[in-house]
Amino acid sequence: MVNPVLIAPSILSADFARLGEEARAMTEAGADWLHLDIMDGHFVPNITFGPTVVKALRPWSTLPFDTHLMIGPADPYIPAFAEAGADRISFHPEAGPHPHRTVQLIRSLGKAPGVVLSPGTPIAMVEELLGDVDLVLVMTVNPGFGGQSFIESQLDKIARLRALIDKSGRDVRLEIDGGVTSETAPRVIAAGADTLVAGTAAFRGGPGAYAGNIAAIRGKR
């Protein structure tokens, strides 16, 4: 199944002093989703924000909130993020003992579940969940910080996941996060990705540049 390529700017690269305005500017610039990186300083070596900020951002954008939980354990906090306005909630299978139960929890709250594979996480961790998730996110950097360099070895993982998803016959989004630029985007798309998270490349230059940044990542400029 061939899906149109979606661009999901990561709010982690926005100006945190004016997050609401940044979310609105990206919405008006033509983004498809807004990507929210949630980090707890425990599962990953950084701290970002929690459900209160997600709730505060919700009125500023009509776009789906693509919420990536880099927290462990994840389950106790999922209802709060769902209530705050997250539309898609993705988690790392290492963040709890029962990933299928986590998928069920997200689905029970009326949200779209996703599972995340870090660079060192094998595809086997998602195979038994593929029939139940709406999204698989491949990290092409190690989770925790923005602005890292793209890890080349993940291109093969993306291709293998694309084949696995196609074989399943399910409409599962294959999302990529980490080092996505106008240069790396065509390569991950060629490997099979259909949803691209972009931080620095999307937010550089301020609001006046956002539409052009998105177009460049799409390969249309």
JSON list of C-alpha atoms in Angstrom, two decimals:
[
{"chain": "A", "resi": 1, "resn": "MET", "atom": "CA", "xyz": [0.00, 0.00, 0.00]},
{"chain": "A", "resi": 2, "resn": "VAL", "atom": "CA", "xyz": [1.43, 3.37, -1.04]},
{"chain": "A", "resi": 3, "resn": "ASN", "atom": "CA", "xyz": [0.55, 6.23, 1.28]},
{"chain": "A", "resi": 4, "resn": "PRO", "atom": "CA", "xyz": [1.17, 9.92, 0.59]},
{"chain": "A", "resi": 5, "resn": "VAL", "atom": "CA", "xyz": [4.22, 11.22, 2.44]},
{"chain": "A", "resi": 6, "resn": "LEU", "atom": "CA", "xyz": [3.33, 13.18, 5.56]},
{"chain": "A", "resi": 7, "resn": "ILE", "atom": "CA", "xyz": [5.56, 15.72, 7.33]},
{"chain": "A", "resi": 8, "resn": "ALA", "atom": "CA", "xyz": [5.40, 15.92, 11.13]},
{"chain": "A", "resi": 9, "resn": "PRO", "atom": "CA", "xyz": [7.53, 18.80, 12.48]},
{"chain": "A", "resi": 10, "resn": "SER", "atom": "CA", "xyz": [8.89, 18.11, 15.96]},
{"chain": "A", "resi": 11, "resn": "ILE", "atom": "CA", "xyz": [7.91, 20.85, 18.38]},
{"chain": "A", "resi": 12, "resn": "LEU", "atom": "CA", "xyz": [11.10, 20.00, 20.30]},
{"chain": "A", "resi": 13, "resn": "SER", "atom": "CA", "xyz": [12.94, 22.28, 17.86]},
{"chain": "A", "resi": 14, "resn": "ALA", "atom": "CA", "xyz": [10.51, 25.17, 18.27]},
{"chain": "A", "resi": 15, "resn": "ASP", "atom": "CA", "xyz": [11.00, 28.34, 20.31]},
{"chain": "A", "resi": 16, "resn": "PHE", "atom": "CA", "xyz": [9.77, 27.18, 23.72]},
{"chain": "A", "resi": 17, "resn": "ALA", "atom": "CA", "xyz": [9.05, 30.75, 24.79]},
{"chain": "A", "resi": 18, "resn": "ARG", "atom": "CA", "xyz": [6.26, 30.87, 22.20]},
{"chain": "A", "resi": 19, "resn": "LEU", "atom": "CA", "xyz": [5.14, 27.28, 21.67]},
{"chain": "A", "resi": 20, "resn": "GLY", "atom": "CA", "xyz": [1.54, 28.12, 20.88]},
{"chain": "A", "resi": 21, "resn": "GLU", "atom": "CA", "xyz": [2.49, 30.57, 18.14]},
{"chain": "A", "resi": 22, "resn": "GLU", "atom": "CA", "xyz": [5.00, 28.05, 16.77]},
{"chain": "A", "resi": 23, "resn": "ALA", "atom": "CA", "xyz": [2.33, 25.33, 16.59]},
{"chain": "A", "resi": 24, "resn": "ARG", "atom": "CA", "xyz": [-0.02, 27.69, 14.76]},
{"chain": "A", "resi": 25, "resn": "ALA", "atom": "CA", "xyz": [2.72, 28.79, 12.35]},
{"chain": "A", "resi": 26, "resn": "MET", "atom": "CA", "xyz": [3.57, 25.20, 11.46]},
{"chain": "A", "resi": 27, "resn": "THR", "atom": "CA", "xyz": [-0.11, 24.42, 10.96]},
{"chain": "A", "resi": 28, "resn": "GLU", "atom": "CA", "xyz": [-0.47, 27.36, 8.57]},
{"chain": "A", "resi": 29, "resn": "ALA", "atom": "CA", "xyz": [2.78, 26.41, 6.79]},
{"chain": "A", "resi": 30, "resn": "GLY", "atom": "CA", "xyz": [1.34, 23.09, 5.61]},
{"chain": "A", "resi": 31, "resn": "ALA", "atom": "CA", "xyz": [2.52, 20.50, 8.12]},
{"chain": "A", "resi": 32, "resn": "ASP", "atom": "CA", "xyz": [0.46, 17.31, 8.26]},
{"chain": "A", "resi": 33, "resn": "TRP", "atom": "CA", "xyz": [0.96, 16.37, 11.92]},
{"chain": "A", "resi": 34, "resn": "LEU", "atom": "CA", "xyz": [2.70, 17.95, 14.90]},
{"chain": "A", "resi": 35, "resn": "HIS", "atom": "CA", "xyz": [5.17, 15.63, 16.59]},
{"chain": "A", "resi": 36, "resn": "LEU", "atom": "CA", "xyz": [5.46, 15.89, 20.38]},
{"chain": "A", "resi": 37, "resn": "ASP", "atom": "CA", "xyz": [8.57, 14.38, 21.96]},
{"chain": "A", "resi": 38, "resn": "ILE", "atom": "CA", "xyz": [7.91, 13.44, 25.59]},
{"chain": "A", "resi": 39, "resn": "MET", "atom": "CA", "xyz": [11.07, 12.67, 27.59]},
{"chain": "A", "resi": 40, "resn": "ASP", "atom": "CA", "xyz": [11.36, 11.89, 31.27]},
{"chain": "A", "resi": 41, "resn": "GLY", "atom": "CA", "xyz": [15.09, 12.05, 32.06]},
{"chain": "A", "resi": 42, "resn": "HIS", "atom": "CA", "xyz": [14.93, 8.37, 33.01]},
{"chain": "A", "resi": 43, "resn": "PHE", "atom": "CA", "xyz": [14.12, 6.36, 29.89]},
{"chain": "A", "resi": 44, "resn": "VAL", "atom": "CA", "xyz": [16.16, 8.85, 27.85]},
{"chain": "A", "resi": 45, "resn": "PRO", "atom": "CA", "xyz": [18.77, 11.38, 29.04]},
{"chain": "A", "resi": 46, "resn": "ASN", "atom": "CA", "xyz": [16.65, 14.50, 28.60]},
{"chain": "A", "resi": 47, "resn": "ILE", "atom": "CA", "xyz": [13.49, 16.10, 29.99]},
{"chain": "A", "resi": 48, "resn": "THR", "atom": "CA", "xyz": [10.97, 17.92, 27.80]},
{"chain": "A", "resi": 49, "resn": "PHE", "atom": "CA", "xyz": [7.33, 18.39, 28.86]},
{"chain": "A", "resi": 50, "resn": "GLY", "atom": "CA", "xyz": [4.24, 16.54, 29.99]},
{"chain": "A", "resi": 51, "resn": "PRO", "atom": "CA", "xyz": [0.47, 16.43, 29.42]},
{"chain": "A", "resi": 52, "resn": "THR", "atom": "CA", "xyz": [-0.10, 19.93, 30.81]},
{"chain": "A", "resi": 53, "resn": "VAL", "atom": "CA", "xyz": [1.88, 21.45, 27.92]},
{"chain": "A", "resi": 54, "resn": "VAL", "atom": "CA", "xyz": [0.12, 19.17, 25.41]},
{"chain": "A", "resi": 55, "resn": "LYS", "atom": "CA", "xyz": [-3.23, 20.42, 26.73]},
{"chain": "A", "resi": 56, "resn": "ALA", "atom": "CA", "xyz": [-2.05, 24.03, 26.50]},
{"chain": "A", "resi": 57, "resn": "LEU", "atom": "CA", "xyz": [-0.95, 23.51, 22.88]},
{"chain": "A", "resi": 58, "resn": "ARG", "atom": "CA", "xyz": [-4.15, 21.80, 21.76]},
{"chain": "A", "resi": 59, "resn": "PRO", "atom": "CA", "xyz": [-6.16, 25.00, 21.01]},
{"chain": "A", "resi": 60, "resn": "TRP", "atom": "CA", "xyz": [-3.33, 26.36, 18.84]},
{"chain": "A", "resi": 61, "resn": "SER", "atom": "CA", "xyz": [-3.50, 23.71, 16.10]},
{"chain": "A", "resi": 62, "resn": "THR", "atom": "CA", "xyz": [-6.07, 21.59, 14.30]},
{"chain": "A", "resi": 63, "resn": "LEU", "atom": "CA", "xyz": [-3.41, 19.08, 13.24]},
{"chain": "A", "resi": 64, "resn": "PRO", "atom": "CA", "xyz": [-3.19, 15.57, 14.71]},
{"chain": "A", "resi": 65, "resn": "PHE", "atom": "CA", "xyz": [-0.84, 15.48, 17.69]},
{"chain": "A", "resi": 66, "resn": "ASP", "atom": "CA", "xyz": [1.65, 12.66, 17.07]},
{"chain": "A", "resi": 67, "resn": "THR", "atom": "CA", "xyz": [2.86, 11.96, 20.59]},
{"chain": "A", "resi": 68, "resn": "HIS", "atom": "CA", "xyz": [6.08, 9.98, 21.08]},
{"chain": "A", "resi": 69, "resn": "LEU", "atom": "CA", "xyz": [6.49, 8.77, 24.66]},
{"chain": "A", "resi": 70, "resn": "MET", "atom": "CA", "xyz": [10.15, 8.34, 25.58]},
{"chain": "A", "resi": 71, "resn": "ILE", "atom": "CA", "xyz": [9.19, 7.56, 29.15]},
{"chain": "A", "resi": 72, "resn": "GLY", "atom": "CA", "xyz": [9.25, 4.45, 31.28]},
{"chain": "A", "resi": 73, "resn": "PRO", "atom": "CA", "xyz": [6.98, 3.10, 32.49]},
{"chain": "A", "resi": 74, "resn": "ALA", "atom": "CA", "xyz": [4.60, 4.55, 29.92]},
{"chain": "A", "resi": 75, "resn": "ASP", "atom": "CA", "xyz": [1.26, 3.01, 30.89]},
{"chain": "A", "resi": 76, "resn": "PRO", "atom": "CA", "xyz": [0.50, 5.13, 33.99]},
{"chain": "A", "resi": 77, "resn": "TYR", "atom": "CA", "xyz": [0.76, 8.36, 31.96]},
{"chain": "A", "resi": 78, "resn": "ILE", "atom": "CA", "xyz": [-1.03, 7.37, 28.76]},
{"chain": "A", "resi": 79, "resn": "PRO", "atom": "CA", "xyz": [-4.55, 8.34, 29.94]},
{"chain": "A", "resi": 80, "resn": "ALA", "atom": "CA", "xyz": [-3.32, 11.83, 30.85]},
{"chain": "A", "resi": 81, "resn": "PHE", "atom": "CA", "xyz": [-1.81, 12.37, 27.40]},
{"chain": "A", "resi": 82, "resn": "ALA", "atom": "CA", "xyz": [-4.97, 11.06, 25.75]},
{"chain": "A", "resi": 83, "resn": "GLU", "atom": "CA", "xyz": [-7.10, 13.45, 27.79]},
{"chain": "A", "resi": 84, "resn": "ALA", "atom": "CA", "xyz": [-4.72, 16.33, 27.01]},
{"chain": "A", "resi": 85, "resn": "GLY", "atom": "CA", "xyz": [-5.38, 15.99, 23.29]},
{"chain": "A", "resi": 86, "resn": "ALA", "atom": "CA", "xyz": [-2.88, 13.51, 21.85]},
{"chain": "A", "resi": 87, "resn": "ASP", "atom": "CA", "xyz": [-4.26, 11.76, 18.75]},
{"chain": "A", "resi": 88, "resn": "ARG", "atom": "CA", "xyz": [-1.52, 9.22, 18.12]},
{"chain": "A", "resi": 89, "resn": "ILE", "atom": "CA", "xyz": [0.45, 7.78, 21.02]},
{"chain": "A", "resi": 90, "resn": "SER", "atom": "CA", "xyz": [3.63, 5.82, 20.36]},
{"chain": "A", "resi": 91, "resn": "PHE", "atom": "CA", "xyz": [5.79, 4.07, 22.93]},
{"chain": "A", "resi": 92, "resn": "HIS", "atom": "CA", "xyz": [8.99, 2.03, 23.12]},
{"chain": "A", "resi": 93, "resn": "PRO", "atom": "CA", "xyz": [8.43, -1.69, 23.78]},
{"chain": "A", "resi": 94, "resn": "GLU", "atom": "CA", "xyz": [11.31, -1.60, 26.30]},
{"chain": "A", "resi": 95, "resn": "ALA", "atom": "CA", "xyz": [9.31, 0.86, 28.44]},
{"chain": "A", "resi": 96, "resn": "GLY", "atom": "CA", "xyz": [7.06, -1.77, 30.02]},
{"chain": "A", "resi": 97, "resn": "PRO", "atom": "CA", "xyz": [6.71, -5.52, 30.49]},
{"chain": "A", "resi": 98, "resn": "HIS", "atom": "CA", "xyz": [3.57, -5.98, 28.34]},
{"chain": "A", "resi": 99, "resn": "PRO", "atom": "CA", "xyz": [3.67, -3.96, 25.10]},
{"chain": "A", "resi": 100, "resn": "HIS", "atom": "CA", "xyz": [0.50, -5.55, 23.73]},
{"chain": "A", "resi": 101, "resn": "ARG", "atom": "CA", "xyz": [-1.37, -4.41, 26.83]},
{"chain": "A", "resi": 102, "resn": "THR", "atom": "CA", "xyz": [-0.03, -0.90, 26.22]},
{"chain": "A", "resi": 103, "resn": "VAL", "atom": "CA", "xyz": [-1.40, -1.01, 22.67]},
{"chain": "A", "resi": 104, "resn": "GLN", "atom": "CA", "xyz": [-4.78, -2.12, 24.04]},
{"chain": "A", "resi": 105, "resn": "LEU", "atom": "CA", "xyz": [-4.78, 0.72, 26.55]},
{"chain": "A", "resi": 106, "resn": "ILE", "atom": "CA", "xyz": [-4.10, 3.35, 23.88]},
{"chain": "A", "resi": 107, "resn": "ARG", "atom": "CA", "xyz": [-6.80, 1.90, 21.63]},
{"chain": "A", "resi": 108, "resn": "SER", "atom": "CA", "xyz": [-9.31, 1.78, 24.50]},
{"chain": "A", "resi": 109, "resn": "LEU", "atom": "CA", "xyz": [-8.88, 5.53, 24.95]},
{"chain": "A", "resi": 110, "resn": "GLY", "atom": "CA", "xyz": [-9.85, 6.12, 21.33]},
{"chain": "A", "resi": 111, "resn": "LYS", "atom": "CA", "xyz": [-6.31, 6.93, 20.20]},
{"chain": "A", "resi": 112, "resn": "ALA", "atom": "CA", "xyz": [-4.12, 5.46, 17.46]},
{"chain": "A", "resi": 113, "resn": "PRO", "atom": "CA", "xyz": [-1.32, 3.31, 18.92]},
{"chain": "A", "resi": 114, "resn": "GLY", "atom": "CA", "xyz": [2.22, 3.18, 17.60]},
{"chain": "A", "resi": 115, "resn": "VAL", "atom": "CA", "xyz": [5.40, 1.34, 18.57]},
{"chain": "A", "resi": 116, "resn": "VAL", "atom": "CA", "xyz": [8.90, 2.81, 18.36]},
{"chain": "A", "resi": 117, "resn": "LEU", "atom": "CA", "xyz": [12.14, 1.08, 17.44]},
{"chain": "A", "resi": 118, "resn": "SER", "atom": "CA", "xyz": [15.37, 2.70, 18.61]},
{"chain": "A", "resi": 119, "resn": "PRO", "atom": "CA", "xyz": [18.49, 2.10, 16.49]},
{"chain": "A", "resi": 120, "resn": "GLY", "atom": "CA", "xyz": [19.49, -0.91, 18.60]},
{"chain": "A", "resi": 121, "resn": "THR", "atom": "CA", "xyz": [15.96, -2.37, 18.87]},
{"chain": "A", "resi": 122, "resn": "PRO", "atom": "CA", "xyz": [15.35, -5.31, 16.52]},
{"chain": "A", "resi": 123, "resn": "ILE", "atom": "CA", "xyz": [12.37, -5.59, 14.21]},
{"chain": "A", "resi": 124, "resn": "ALA", "atom": "CA", "xyz": [11.33, -8.71, 16.12]},
{"chain": "A", "resi": 125, "resn": "MET", "atom": "CA", "xyz": [10.09, -6.41, 18.90]},
{"chain": "A", "resi": 126, "resn": "VAL", "atom": "CA", "xyz": [7.27, -5.16, 16.68]},
{"chain": "A", "resi": 127, "resn": "GLU", "atom": "CA", "xyz": [6.37, -8.24, 14.63]},
{"chain": "A", "resi": 128, "resn": "GLU", "atom": "CA", "xyz": [3.82, -9.60, 17.11]},
{"chain": "A", "resi": 129, "resn": "LEU", "atom": "CA", "xyz": [2.23, -6.15, 17.45]},
{"chain": "A", "resi": 130, "resn": "LEU", "atom": "CA", "xyz": [1.93, -5.31, 13.76]},
{"chain": "A", "resi": 131, "resn": "GLY", "atom": "CA", "xyz": [-1.66, -6.51, 13.54]},
{"chain": "A", "resi": 132, "resn": "ASP", "atom": "CA", "xyz": [-2.72, -4.12, 16.28]},
{"chain": "A", "resi": 133, "resn": "VAL", "atom": "CA", "xyz": [-0.85, -0.84, 15.73]},
{"chain": "A", "resi": 134, "resn": "ASP", "atom": "CA", "xyz": [-1.46, 2.04, 13.33]},
{"chain": "A", "resi": 135, "resn": "LEU", "atom": "CA", "xyz": [2.14, 3.23, 13.19]},
{"chain": "A", "resi": 136, "resn": "VAL", "atom": "CA", "xyz": [5.71, 1.99, 13.49]},
{"chain": "A", "resi": 137, "resn": "LEU", "atom": "CA", "xyz": [8.30, 4.67, 14.21]},
{"chain": "A", "resi": 138, "resn": "VAL", "atom": "CA", "xyz": [11.94, 3.98, 13.37]},
{"chain": "A", "resi": 139, "resn": "MET", "atom": "CA", "xyz": [14.43, 6.17, 15.21]},
{"chain": "A", "resi": 140, "resn": "THR", "atom": "CA", "xyz": [17.30, 7.08, 12.89]},
{"chain": "A", "resi": 141, "resn": "VAL", "atom": "CA", "xyz": [19.14, 8.65, 15.84]},
{"chain": "A", "resi": 142, "resn": "ASN", "atom": "CA", "xyz": [19.31, 7.52, 19.44]},
{"chain": "A", "resi": 143, "resn": "PRO", "atom": "CA", "xyz": [16.34, 8.98, 21.34]},
{"chain": "A", "resi": 144, "resn": "GLY", "atom": "CA", "xyz": [16.89, 11.85, 23.73]},
{"chain": "A", "resi": 145, "resn": "PHE", "atom": "CA", "xyz": [18.17, 14.89, 21.86]},
{"chain": "A", "resi": 146, "resn": "GLY", "atom": "CA", "xyz": [17.42, 16.82, 18.69]},
{"chain": "A", "resi": 147, "resn": "GLY", "atom": "CA", "xyz": [20.02, 17.81, 16.12]},
{"chain": "A", "resi": 148, "resn": "GLN", "atom": "CA", "xyz": [21.80, 14.45, 15.89]},
{"chain": "A", "resi": 149, "resn": "SER", "atom": "CA", "xyz": [23.22, 12.95, 12.71]},
{"chain": "A", "resi": 150, "resn": "PHE", "atom": "CA", "xyz": [21.31, 10.37, 10.70]},
{"chain": "A", "resi": 151, "resn": "ILE", "atom": "CA", "xyz": [22.34, 6.73, 11.37]},
{"chain": "A", "resi": 152, "resn": "GLU", "atom": "CA", "xyz": [22.84, 5.10, 7.97]},
{"chain": "A", "resi": 153, "resn": "SER", "atom": "CA", "xyz": [22.30, 1.52, 9.14]},
{"chain": "A", "resi": 154, "resn": "GLN", "atom": "CA", "xyz": [18.63, 2.24, 9.77]},
{"chain": "A", "resi": 155, "resn": "LEU", "atom": "CA", "xyz": [17.88, 2.44, 6.04]},
{"chain": "A", "resi": 156, "resn": "ASP", "atom": "CA", "xyz": [18.01, -1.35, 5.85]},
{"chain": "A", "resi": 157, "resn": "LYS", "atom": "CA", "xyz": [15.70, -1.62, 8.85]},
{"chain": "A", "resi": 158, "resn": "ILE", "atom": "CA", "xyz": [13.22, 0.74, 7.17]},
{"chain": "A", "resi": 159, "resn": "ALA", "atom": "CA", "xyz": [13.24, -1.40, 4.00]},
{"chain": "A", "resi": 160, "resn": "ARG", "atom": "CA", "xyz": [12.71, -4.61, 5.95]},
{"chain": "A", "resi": 161, "resn": "LEU", "atom": "CA", "xyz": [9.85, -3.07, 7.90]},
{"chain": "A", "resi": 162, "resn": "ARG", "atom": "CA", "xyz": [8.26, -1.80, 4.68]},
{"chain": "A", "resi": 163, "resn": "ALA", "atom": "CA", "xyz": [8.26, -5.34, 3.33]},
{"chain": "A", "resi": 164, "resn": "LEU", "atom": "CA", "xyz": [6.79, -6.67, 6.57]},
{"chain": "A", "resi": 165, "resn": "ILE", "atom": "CA", "xyz": [4.02, -4.07, 6.61]},
{"chain": "A", "resi": 166, "resn": "ASP", "atom": "CA", "xyz": [3.19, -4.65, 2.94]},
{"chain": "A", "resi": 167, "resn": "LYS", "atom": "CA", "xyz": [3.03, -8.40, 3.54]},
{"chain": "A", "resi": 168, "resn": "SER", "atom": "CA", "xyz": [0.58, -7.84, 6.42]},
{"chain": "A", "resi": 169, "resn": "GLY", "atom": "CA", "xyz": [-1.81, -5.97, 4.14]},
{"chain": "A", "resi": 170, "resn": "ARG", "atom": "CA", "xyz": [-2.56, -3.47, 6.91]},
{"chain": "A", "resi": 171, "resn": "ASP", "atom": "CA", "xyz": [-2.53, 0.30, 6.60]},
{"chain": "A", "resi": 172, "resn": "VAL", "atom": "CA", "xyz": [0.30, 0.94, 9.05]},
{"chain": "A", "resi": 173, "resn": "ARG", "atom": "CA", "xyz": [2.23, 4.19, 8.82]},
{"chain": "A", "resi": 174, "resn": "LEU", "atom": "CA", "xyz": [6.03, 3.83, 8.72]},
{"chain": "A", "resi": 175, "resn": "GLU", "atom": "CA", "xyz": [7.43, 6.91, 10.40]},
{"chain": "A", "resi": 176, "resn": "ILE", "atom": "CA", "xyz": [11.06, 8.06, 10.62]},
{"chain": "A", "resi": 177, "resn": "ASP", "atom": "CA", "xyz": [12.51, 10.35, 13.28]},
{"chain": "A", "resi": 178, "resn": "GLY", "atom": "CA", "xyz": [16.09, 11.60, 13.47]},
{"chain": "A", "resi": 179, "resn": "GLY", "atom": "CA", "xyz": [18.37, 13.55, 11.17]},
{"chain": "A", "resi": 180, "resn": "VAL", "atom": "CA", "xyz": [15.63, 14.08, 8.58]},
{"chain": "A", "resi": 181, "resn": "THR", "atom": "CA", "xyz": [16.59, 16.86, 6.14]},
{"chain": "A", "resi": 182, "resn": "SER", "atom": "CA", "xyz": [15.94, 17.67, 2.50]},
{"chain": "A", "resi": 183, "resn": "GLU", "atom": "CA", "xyz": [18.99, 15.50, 1.76]},
{"chain": "A", "resi": 184, "resn": "THR", "atom": "CA", "xyz": [18.07, 12.42, 3.82]},
{"chain": "A", "resi": 185, "resn": "ALA", "atom": "CA", "xyz": [14.30, 12.55, 3.18]},
{"chain": "A", "resi": 186, "resn": "PRO", "atom": "CA", "xyz": [14.45, 11.11, -0.37]},
{"chain": "A", "resi": 187, "resn": "ARG", "atom": "CA", "xyz": [16.55, 8.23, 0.89]},
{"chain": "A", "resi": 188, "resn": "VAL", "atom": "CA", "xyz": [14.19, 7.21, 3.70]},
{"chain": "A", "resi": 189, "resn": "ILE", "atom": "CA", "xyz": [11.20, 7.58, 1.36]},
{"chain": "A", "resi": 190, "resn": "ALA", "atom": "CA", "xyz": [12.94, 5.35, -1.18]},
{"chain": "A", "resi": 191, "resn": "ALA", "atom": "CA", "xyz": [13.51, 2.79, 1.58]},
{"chain": "A", "resi": 192, "resn": "GLY", "atom": "CA", "xyz": [9.77, 2.76, 2.35]},
{"chain": "A", "resi": 193, "resn": "ALA", "atom": "CA", "xyz": [8.99, 5.49, 4.89]},
{"chain": "A", "resi": 194, "resn": "ASP", "atom": "CA", "xyz": [5.77, 7.45, 4.45]},
{"chain": "A", "resi": 195, "resn": "THR", "atom": "CA", "xyz": [5.84, 9.79, 7.46]},
{"chain": "A", "resi": 196, "resn": "LEU", "atom": "CA", "xyz": [8.81, 12.02, 8.29]},
{"chain": "A", "resi": 197, "resn": "VAL", "atom": "CA", "xyz": [9.50, 13.75, 11.60]},
{"chain": "A", "resi": 198, "resn": "ALA", "atom": "CA", "xyz": [11.71, 16.80, 11.13]},
{"chain": "A", "resi": 199, "resn": "GLY", "atom": "CA", "xyz": [12.98, 19.06, 13.88]},
{"chain": "A", "resi": 200, "resn": "THR", "atom": "CA", "xyz": [15.83, 21.39, 13.04]},
{"chain": "A", "resi": 201, "resn": "ALA", "atom": "CA", "xyz": [15.17, 21.15, 9.29]},
{"chain": "A", "resi": 202, "resn": "ALA", "atom": "CA", "xyz": [11.53, 22.17, 9.75]},
{"chain": "A", "resi": 203, "resn": "PHE", "atom": "CA", "xyz": [11.98, 24.99, 12.27]},
{"chain": "A", "resi": 204, "resn": "ARG", "atom": "CA", "xyz": [15.13, 26.69, 11.00]},
{"chain": "A", "resi": 205, "resn": "GLY", "atom": "CA", "xyz": [14.77, 30.28, 9.87]},
{"chain": "A", "resi": 206, "resn": "GLY", "atom": "CA", "xyz": [11.67, 31.20, 11.86]},
{"chain": "A", "resi": 207, "resn": "PRO", "atom": "CA", "xyz": [7.96, 31.16, 10.88]},
{"chain": "A", "resi": 208, "resn": "GLY", "atom": "CA", "xyz": [8.51, 32.87, 7.55]},
{"chain": "A", "resi": 209, "resn": "ALA", "atom": "CA", "xyz": [10.65, 29.96, 6.42]},
{"chain": "A", "resi": 210, "resn": "TYR", "atom": "CA", "xyz": [8.45, 27.09, 7.61]},
{"chain": "A", "resi": 211, "resn": "ALA", "atom": "CA", "xyz": [6.44, 26.57, 4.41]},
{"chain": "A", "resi": 212, "resn": "GLY", "atom": "CA", "xyz": [9.64, 26.48, 2.35]},
{"chain": "A", "resi": 213, "resn": "ASN", "atom": "CA", "xyz": [11.28, 24.11, 4.83]},
{"chain": "A", "resi": 214, "resn": "ILE", "atom": "CA", "xyz": [8.37, 21.70, 4.60]},
{"chain": "A", "resi": 215, "resn": "ALA", "atom": "CA", "xyz": [8.35, 21.89, 0.81]},
{"chain": "A", "resi": 216, "resn": "ALA", "atom": "CA", "xyz": [12.10, 21.17, 0.73]},
{"chain": "A", "resi": 217, "resn": "ILE", "atom": "CA", "xyz": [11.67, 18.08, 2.92]},
{"chain": "A", "resi": 218, "resn": "ARG", "atom": "CA", "xyz": [8.86, 16.90, 0.65]},
{"chain": "A", "resi": 219, "resn": "GLY", "atom": "CA", "xyz": [11.22, 17.38, -2.29]},
{"chain": "A", "resi": 220, "resn": "LYS", "atom": "CA", "xyz": [8.99, 20.00, -3.87]},
{"chain": "A", "resi": 221, "resn": "ARG", "atom": "CA", "xyz": [11.36, 22.94, -3.82]}
]
